[in-house]
CSV table of C-alpha atoms in Angstrom, one decimal:
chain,number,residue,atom,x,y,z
A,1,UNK,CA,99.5,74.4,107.7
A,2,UNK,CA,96.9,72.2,106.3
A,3,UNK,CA,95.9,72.1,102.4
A,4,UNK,CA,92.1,73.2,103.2
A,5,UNK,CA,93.7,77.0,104.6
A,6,UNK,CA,96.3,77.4,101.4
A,7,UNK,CA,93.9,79.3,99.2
A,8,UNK,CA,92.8,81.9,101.6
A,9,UNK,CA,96.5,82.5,102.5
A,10,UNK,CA,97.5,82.7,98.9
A,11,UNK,CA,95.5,85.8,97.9
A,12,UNK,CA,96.4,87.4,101.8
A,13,UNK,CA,100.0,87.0,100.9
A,14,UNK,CA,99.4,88.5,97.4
A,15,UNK,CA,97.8,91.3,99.1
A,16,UNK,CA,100.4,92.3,101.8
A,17,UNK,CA,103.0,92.0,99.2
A,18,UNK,CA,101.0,94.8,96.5
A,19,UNK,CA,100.6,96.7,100.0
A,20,UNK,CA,104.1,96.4,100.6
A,21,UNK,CA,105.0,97.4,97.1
A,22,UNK,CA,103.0,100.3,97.3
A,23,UNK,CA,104.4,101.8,100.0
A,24,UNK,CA,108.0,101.3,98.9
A,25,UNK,CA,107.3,103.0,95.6
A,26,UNK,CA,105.7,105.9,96.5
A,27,UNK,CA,107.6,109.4,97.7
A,28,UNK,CA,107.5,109.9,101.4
A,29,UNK,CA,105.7,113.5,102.2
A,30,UNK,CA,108.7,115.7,101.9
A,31,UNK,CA,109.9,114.5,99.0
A,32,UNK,CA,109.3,117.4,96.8
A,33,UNK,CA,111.3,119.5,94.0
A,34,UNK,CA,113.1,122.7,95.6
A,35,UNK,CA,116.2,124.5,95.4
A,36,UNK,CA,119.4,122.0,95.7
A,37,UNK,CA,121.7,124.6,95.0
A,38,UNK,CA,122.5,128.7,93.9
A,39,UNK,CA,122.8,132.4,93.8
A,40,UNK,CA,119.6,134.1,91.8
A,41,UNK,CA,119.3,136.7,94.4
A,42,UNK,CA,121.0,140.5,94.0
A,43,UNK,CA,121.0,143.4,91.3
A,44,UNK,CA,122.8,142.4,88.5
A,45,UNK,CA,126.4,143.4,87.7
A,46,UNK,CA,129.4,142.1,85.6
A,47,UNK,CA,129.1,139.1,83.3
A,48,UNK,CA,131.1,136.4,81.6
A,49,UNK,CA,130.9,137.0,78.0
A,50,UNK,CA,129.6,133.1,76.5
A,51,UNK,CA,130.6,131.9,72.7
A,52,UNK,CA,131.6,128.3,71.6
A,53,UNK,CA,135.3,129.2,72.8
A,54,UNK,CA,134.6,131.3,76.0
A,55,UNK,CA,133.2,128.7,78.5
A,56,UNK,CA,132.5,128.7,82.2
A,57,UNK,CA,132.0,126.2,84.7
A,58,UNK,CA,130.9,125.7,88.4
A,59,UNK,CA,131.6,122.9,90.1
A,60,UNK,CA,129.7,121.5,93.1
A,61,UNK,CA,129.1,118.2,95.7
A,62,UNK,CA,126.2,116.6,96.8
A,63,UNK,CA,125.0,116.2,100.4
A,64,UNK,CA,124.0,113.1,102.2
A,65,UNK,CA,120.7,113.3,99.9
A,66,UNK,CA,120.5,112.1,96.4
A,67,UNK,CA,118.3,114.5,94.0
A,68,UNK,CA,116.4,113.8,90.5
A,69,UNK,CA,117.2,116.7,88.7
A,70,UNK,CA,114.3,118.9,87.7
A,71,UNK,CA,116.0,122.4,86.4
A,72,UNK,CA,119.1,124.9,86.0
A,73,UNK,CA,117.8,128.1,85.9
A,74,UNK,CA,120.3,130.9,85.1
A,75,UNK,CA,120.4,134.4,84.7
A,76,UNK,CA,121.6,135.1,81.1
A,77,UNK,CA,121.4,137.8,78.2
A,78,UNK,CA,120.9,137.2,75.2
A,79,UNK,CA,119.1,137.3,71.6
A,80,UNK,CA,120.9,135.2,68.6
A,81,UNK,CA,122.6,131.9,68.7
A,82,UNK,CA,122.0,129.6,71.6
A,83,UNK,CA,123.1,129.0,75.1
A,84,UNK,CA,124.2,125.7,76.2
A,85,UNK,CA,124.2,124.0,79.8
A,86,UNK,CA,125.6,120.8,80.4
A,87,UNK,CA,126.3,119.1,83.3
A,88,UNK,CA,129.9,117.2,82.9
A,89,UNK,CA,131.7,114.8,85.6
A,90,UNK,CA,134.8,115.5,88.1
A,91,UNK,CA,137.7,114.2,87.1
A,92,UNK,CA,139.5,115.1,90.8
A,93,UNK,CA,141.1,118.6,89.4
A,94,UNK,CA,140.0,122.3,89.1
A,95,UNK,CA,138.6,121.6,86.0
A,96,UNK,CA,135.8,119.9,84.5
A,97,UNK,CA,135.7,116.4,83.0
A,98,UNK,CA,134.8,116.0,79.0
A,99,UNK,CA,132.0,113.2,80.0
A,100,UNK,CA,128.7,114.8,79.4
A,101,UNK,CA,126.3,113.3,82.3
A,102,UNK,CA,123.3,115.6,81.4
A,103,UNK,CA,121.4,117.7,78.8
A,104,UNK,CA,119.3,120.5,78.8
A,105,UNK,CA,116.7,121.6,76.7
A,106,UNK,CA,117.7,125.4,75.6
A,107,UNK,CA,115.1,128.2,76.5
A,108,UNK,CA,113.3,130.8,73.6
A,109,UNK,CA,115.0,134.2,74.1
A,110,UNK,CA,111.8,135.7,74.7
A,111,UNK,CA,112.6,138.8,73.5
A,112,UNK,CA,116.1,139.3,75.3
A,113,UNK,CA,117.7,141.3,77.4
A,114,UNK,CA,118.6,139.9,80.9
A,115,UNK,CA,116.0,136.9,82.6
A,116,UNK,CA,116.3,134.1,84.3
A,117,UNK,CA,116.1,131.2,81.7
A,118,UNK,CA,114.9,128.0,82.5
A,119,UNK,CA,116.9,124.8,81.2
A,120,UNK,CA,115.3,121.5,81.8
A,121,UNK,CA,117.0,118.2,81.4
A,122,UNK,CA,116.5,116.5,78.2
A,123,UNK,CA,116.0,112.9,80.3
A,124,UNK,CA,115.6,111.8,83.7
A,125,UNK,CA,119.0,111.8,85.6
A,126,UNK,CA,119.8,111.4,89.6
A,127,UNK,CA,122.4,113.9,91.4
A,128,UNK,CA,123.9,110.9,93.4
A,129,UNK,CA,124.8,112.0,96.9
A,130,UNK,CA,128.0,112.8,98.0
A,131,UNK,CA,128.9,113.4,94.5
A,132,UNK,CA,131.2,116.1,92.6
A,133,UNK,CA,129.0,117.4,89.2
A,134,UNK,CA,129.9,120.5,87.2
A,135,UNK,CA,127.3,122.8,85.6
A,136,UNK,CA,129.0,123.3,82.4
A,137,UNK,CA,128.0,126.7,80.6
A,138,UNK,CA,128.7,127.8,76.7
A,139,UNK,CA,127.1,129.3,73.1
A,140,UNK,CA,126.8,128.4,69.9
A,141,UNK,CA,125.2,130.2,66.9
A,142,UNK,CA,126.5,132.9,64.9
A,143,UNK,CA,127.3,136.0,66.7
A,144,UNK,CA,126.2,134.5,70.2
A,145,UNK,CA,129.2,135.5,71.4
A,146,UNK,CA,128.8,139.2,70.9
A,147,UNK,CA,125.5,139.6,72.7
A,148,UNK,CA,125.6,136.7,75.1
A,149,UNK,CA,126.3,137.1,78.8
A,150,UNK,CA,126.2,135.1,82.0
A,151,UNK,CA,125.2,137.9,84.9
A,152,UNK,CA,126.5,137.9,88.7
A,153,UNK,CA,125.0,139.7,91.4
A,154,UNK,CA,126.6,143.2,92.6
A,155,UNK,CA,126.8,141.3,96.2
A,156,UNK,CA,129.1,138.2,94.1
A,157,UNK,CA,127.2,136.2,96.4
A,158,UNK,CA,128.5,132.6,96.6
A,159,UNK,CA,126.2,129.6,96.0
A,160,UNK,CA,124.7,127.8,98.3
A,161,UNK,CA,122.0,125.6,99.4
A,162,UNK,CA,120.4,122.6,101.3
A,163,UNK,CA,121.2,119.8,98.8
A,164,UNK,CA,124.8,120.7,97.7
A,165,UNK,CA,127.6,122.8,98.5
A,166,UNK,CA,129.8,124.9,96.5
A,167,UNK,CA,133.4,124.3,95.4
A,168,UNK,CA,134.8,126.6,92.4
A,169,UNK,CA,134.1,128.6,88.8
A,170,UNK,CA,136.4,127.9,86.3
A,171,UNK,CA,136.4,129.6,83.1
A,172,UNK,CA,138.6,129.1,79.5
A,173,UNK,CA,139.1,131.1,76.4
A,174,UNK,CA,139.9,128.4,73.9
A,175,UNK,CA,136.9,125.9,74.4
A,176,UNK,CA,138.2,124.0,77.3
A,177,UNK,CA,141.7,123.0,75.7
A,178,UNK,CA,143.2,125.1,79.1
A,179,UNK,CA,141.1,126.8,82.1
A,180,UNK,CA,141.8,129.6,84.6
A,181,UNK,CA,140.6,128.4,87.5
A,182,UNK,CA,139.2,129.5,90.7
A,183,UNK,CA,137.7,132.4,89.1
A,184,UNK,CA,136.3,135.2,91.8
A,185,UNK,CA,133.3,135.9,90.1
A,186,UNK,CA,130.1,133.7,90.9
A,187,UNK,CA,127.6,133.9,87.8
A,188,UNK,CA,124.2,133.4,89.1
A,189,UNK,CA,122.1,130.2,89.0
A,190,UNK,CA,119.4,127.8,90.4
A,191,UNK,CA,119.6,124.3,90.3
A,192,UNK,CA,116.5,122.1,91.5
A,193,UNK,CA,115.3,118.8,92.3
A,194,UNK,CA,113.3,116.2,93.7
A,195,UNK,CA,114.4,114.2,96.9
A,196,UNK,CA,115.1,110.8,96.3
A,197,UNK,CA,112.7,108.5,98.8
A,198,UNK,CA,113.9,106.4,101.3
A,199,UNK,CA,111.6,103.6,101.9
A,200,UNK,CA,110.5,104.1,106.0
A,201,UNK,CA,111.9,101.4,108.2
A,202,UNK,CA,108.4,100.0,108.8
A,203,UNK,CA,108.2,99.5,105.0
A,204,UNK,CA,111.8,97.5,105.0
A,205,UNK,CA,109.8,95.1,107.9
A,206,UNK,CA,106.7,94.5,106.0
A,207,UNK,CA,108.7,93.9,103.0
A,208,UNK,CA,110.7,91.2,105.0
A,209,UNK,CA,107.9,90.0,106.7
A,210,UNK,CA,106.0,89.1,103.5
A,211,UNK,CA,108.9,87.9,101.7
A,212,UNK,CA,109.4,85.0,104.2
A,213,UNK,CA,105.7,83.9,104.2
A,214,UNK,CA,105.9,83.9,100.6
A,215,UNK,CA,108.6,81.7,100.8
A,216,UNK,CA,107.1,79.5,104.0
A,217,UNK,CA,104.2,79.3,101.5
A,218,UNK,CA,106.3,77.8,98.7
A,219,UNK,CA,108.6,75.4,100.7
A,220,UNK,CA,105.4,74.0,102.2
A,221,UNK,CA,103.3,73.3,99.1
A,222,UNK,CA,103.0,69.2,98.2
């Protein structure tokens, strides 16, 4: 390549390469939040009773597909004190781990008596696929645990879902120092997220293609 055709390469290489970028960054089309995982559905019946000892947790694992977390909705009663979701790591047992991964910002009682509350994460985190996550479920506050309540459907539908799939409750009475687990009743909740993209294979090639011109371009400069 002679000297007189470098500067109207330079700016096309710049180009394809911001093109390139572009279209690595952005989400493909059905990369969009929905439900990853849960059980909202059904009249409501029996329900955990939550306080700072009397803990429950569900433990799931992520698909082929790796989520951003958006939301945790769960369907809860309550009116003083506060309810607390958490999402904690697998430490290979029936039990969860004591490494906090995730926190959620905790929902007004908006007047009580049984809803579906809304928890959203506190920061960005990633479900990473084919991954094992527990949704970790307490209260705090004085007399939460009196009037605070975690509801399951009269059906005790299992979750389930496109993005994850479920593995077991597990529930303890003295803050998490022992749990009963493989508890028969599923408490109801949502949890939701946003597909991670995948650049498209034509992407990948572009991005190759412009990388080696780029460094053609350099190796042949005087």
């Amino acid at each position: 390549m002679s000297r007189m055709h470098l500067p109207r390469f330079v700016p096309t290489c710049r180009s394809l390469l911001a093109v390139v970028a572009l279209s690595t960054a952005m989400p493909s089309a059905a990369a969009r939040a929905g439900l990853i995982l849960g059980n909202l559905s059904g009249n409501d019946l029996n329900a955990f009773s939550l306080s700072d000892t009397s803990r429950k947790a569900v433990s799931f694992t992520m698909g082929t597909q790796s989520y951003v977390l958006d939301d945790a909705v769960l369907r809860l009663n309550y009116g003083t004190g506060s309810p607390i979701v958490e999402l904690r790591d697998d430490v290979g047992g029936s039990s969860p781990g004591n490494t906090v991964l995730a926190t959620f910002t905790t929902p007004g009682a908006n007047g009580g008596g049984i809803q579906d509350y809304t928890f959203t994460p506190t920061s960005a985190f990633t479900l990473a696929a084919n991954t094992k996550y527990w949704l970790y479920v307490y209260g705090s506050g004085v007399g939460f645990g009196q009037a605070a309540f975690w509801y399951r459907s009269s059906a005790n539908d299992a979750p389930a879902g496109p993005g994850a799939t479920f593995d077991i409750y597990s529930d303890t009475n003295n803050g998490g120092s022992s749990w009963n687990t493989n508890s028969s009743t599923f408490n109801k909740f949502e949890l939701h997220g946003t597909p991670v993209a995948v650049p498209e294979p034509s992407s990948l090639w572009f991005a190759a293609v412009a990388v080696g011109g780029a460094a053609r371009l350099r190796r042949r400069r005087p």
